[in-house]
Amino acid sequence: MRVPPHNLEAEESLLGAMLLAKDAIASGVEVVRAADFYKPAHGHVFDAIVSLYGGGAPVDAITVAEELRRAGLLDAIGGSGLLVDLQAATPAVSNAARYARIVEENALLRRLIGVAADIAEMGYDLPDDVAKAVDRAESMVFDVAQRRVTDSSRPLNELLGGMLDDLEARFAKGDVITGVATGYTDLDKLLSGLQPSTLNVVGARPSMGKCVAWDTPILDPATGERTTAAELHRRGRAGEWVQVASLTGNGELEVSTPSAFVDDGVKPVFIVRTRLGRQVRTTAAHPFLTEQGWKPLARLAEGVRIAVPARLPWFGTERMRGGEVVLLASVLGDGGLRSSAGLLQELAVTRCRSLDLDGLNVLRRHELWHAEVTAMAIPPAVFRLPRAQCALFLERLFTCNEVARCVDSAPVAFVSRSDELARGVQHLLLRFGVVAALSTTLERYRGVPRTVHHLDVVAVADQAVLAELGLAVHHAVQVIGQPVTAVPRGGGHGGVGTITATGRPATADVWWDEIVAIVPDGDVQVYDLTVPVHHNFVAADVFVHNTAFALGMASYVAVEQNLPVLFFSLEMGHKELCQRILAAEARVDSQKMRTGKLTDQDWTKIVNALGRLEAPLWIDDNPNITVMEIRAKARRLKSRLGKLGLIVVDYLQLMSGPGKSENRQVEVAEISRGLKILARELEVPVVALSQLSRNLESRADKRPMLSDLRESGSIEQDADVVMFLYRDEVYNPESSDVGVAEIIVAKHRNGPTDKKRLAFLGAYTKFANMAPGV
């Protein structure tokens, strides 16, 4: 049998030194406890010495022997002779501190061995919740390193003594901020700063009203399918893997996986139409990318240019029979300009015979049989075709559309009486890097007026694509990404330019399109996505955008107070968070930083800010982190640094629970309770961002209340402070409080509640203190 680590000589030398000198007692008490001694008798002697020393009584062999006799332990240790032997065996009283360290190190090793045995036993027991067992194991090892006292109960006299020390320190400081200052002056005065061991919840509606209509078409790059926002939301909430196209800070397209899917209820929406004929329905708060950065629709007007994709280079993998592709293109190629429903059937029967296919069944399967001419559309299966078959479909479509185009001698690529069909063709062209403008005219055919939709090619990513698709273009076409040379002006597509505000041409993936109309379209069901890192996605072939308060708070604590801050972001990545912090600190437009279009003055601000940002701020962007992982990482950082000023979690509803819960409410309750325990365990304020229920959207006053906390009432129960963010301009475009945010403190366990105002600097994604008296 192996003997646990110990050193009896060091134990004897330490006790002997403590019997001989008061300074040695102080050195020993600072490092070891009675339980650290391997020999029980030595622990009893240590307790007797500490008891006498603490009571101010003299310590020597006689007084300690008497103390042990009164406790009935003198005979158990071997009599008073042991104490004399201890004194005699001490090599040097001055080395007491080193003896104590040797005793402590051996005690730590013995504890580590014991914990390892407990952990092994825990593993052999096959626990139901493995993650919880791992967290418990890590906590046990951490406790060994921290030499924590496991008994959490403390007598009142000790607590009162500590409270008196705190009061004296606050009095000497002469400051109303007794906790960690957030940098928001009025809020700090109300809360006296964020107090240690508290859970502070910051609630806000997700995306603050930035949503698209339920039927907005969205491309799935993985399958080539064009689905709707509602269907994407359903799939995402069901746990299916979905993807979207998004725009990087370098102006390049990239495939992204949404991290959250938000049902924002019924809201007023507006139709945004552009010079290219693209249109999307969004709420007034939904931002679009302008030449001056992302701006909400409420701040845009006709004539403003917004970024739209110049190409969407993704295709599907679901092949059709070649004859079926040709048949569908042939029937749709007429565009409904000459054929009646009867002629459509005649053409279908004739062509299906020549192709030796069951053409009628094909048309029925794709819902084209008996279709109304003005409602004809590209079958969904066509969007899922691979590139070669998609090109075949378009080539045949344009060939069959030749006669239709000659009717009015229009120099366009495609004409149709169906708006939906024309938009489908416009989107398919975008897959090949062909930018086409859609316009609508009222024409007379054989004396009868009719609405006709024209597609005109404006630009291409590669001239060879025109031949691949069989496109005959009647004017010079710009090659995307090259300087503008012969882009027509005033034609069917209007003055669609590609020169940015700084004189640079559009990139290969971005085209600058002009808003020509913003029209109210009633109240409809809306949805939003959370796209990590880039925070935007392509909807209806337009770039649309999808929480700066907590980030500003974290930056202030780290930069201004030099306190270590641990920021857990389940929504944004390292790069975007770093960019936001730098933009806010330097007061440089965040869009300029994304595009790199910086002036000399901007560079000066950035360089100065970099010096200030040499701060103890740690960012963790693991999107699948759990409370247990947060606790483990926070423990390690505090152990390494010796202190921790603030922990921020953005945001609570994206976190996973500790295991399988019966429902989401129970899971969120476990998460909030875990964060509260973390705050108390590490004695550090924890700030957790939380989504709010969409029920508030149905109220006349959209200001949040405690009952709006989403998914679990336990969040309110566990939180020491609950704050809500509210910006009136999000819900009321005509609001007089543009650029103003309200911080509503709805719960304050140890103080008053109130409402404070902050300035919101949208260009820098930053909250700031209001000017005095505002």
PDB file of C-alpha atoms in Angstrom, residues 32 78 81 146 195 259 409 462 510 524 674 719:
ATOM      1  CA  VAL A  32      -1.543  26.021   7.370  1.00  0.00           C
ATOM      2  CA  GLY A  78       1.528  11.359  24.223  1.00  0.00           C
ATOM      3  CA  GLY A  81       6.850  15.276  26.978  1.00  0.00           C
ATOM      4  CA  GLN A 146      -7.782  27.586  -3.876  1.00  0.00           C
ATOM      5  CA  GLN A 195     -22.295  45.379  -6.765  1.00  0.00           C
ATOM      6  CA  SER A 259     -27.528  31.397 -34.487  1.00  0.00           C
ATOM      7  CA  SER A 409     -39.214  45.555 -80.658  1.00  0.00           C
ATOM      8  CA  ASP A 462     -18.099  37.765 -67.029  1.00  0.00           C
ATOM      9  CA  VAL A 510     -21.886  44.541 -54.428  1.00  0.00           C
ATOM     10  CA  VAL A 524     -48.018  41.531 -41.348  1.00  0.00           C
ATOM     11  CA  GLY A 674     -26.327  29.121 -12.407  1.00  0.00           C
ATOM     12  CA  ALA A 719     -31.714  38.888 -10.682  1.00  0.00           C
TER      13      ALA A 719
END
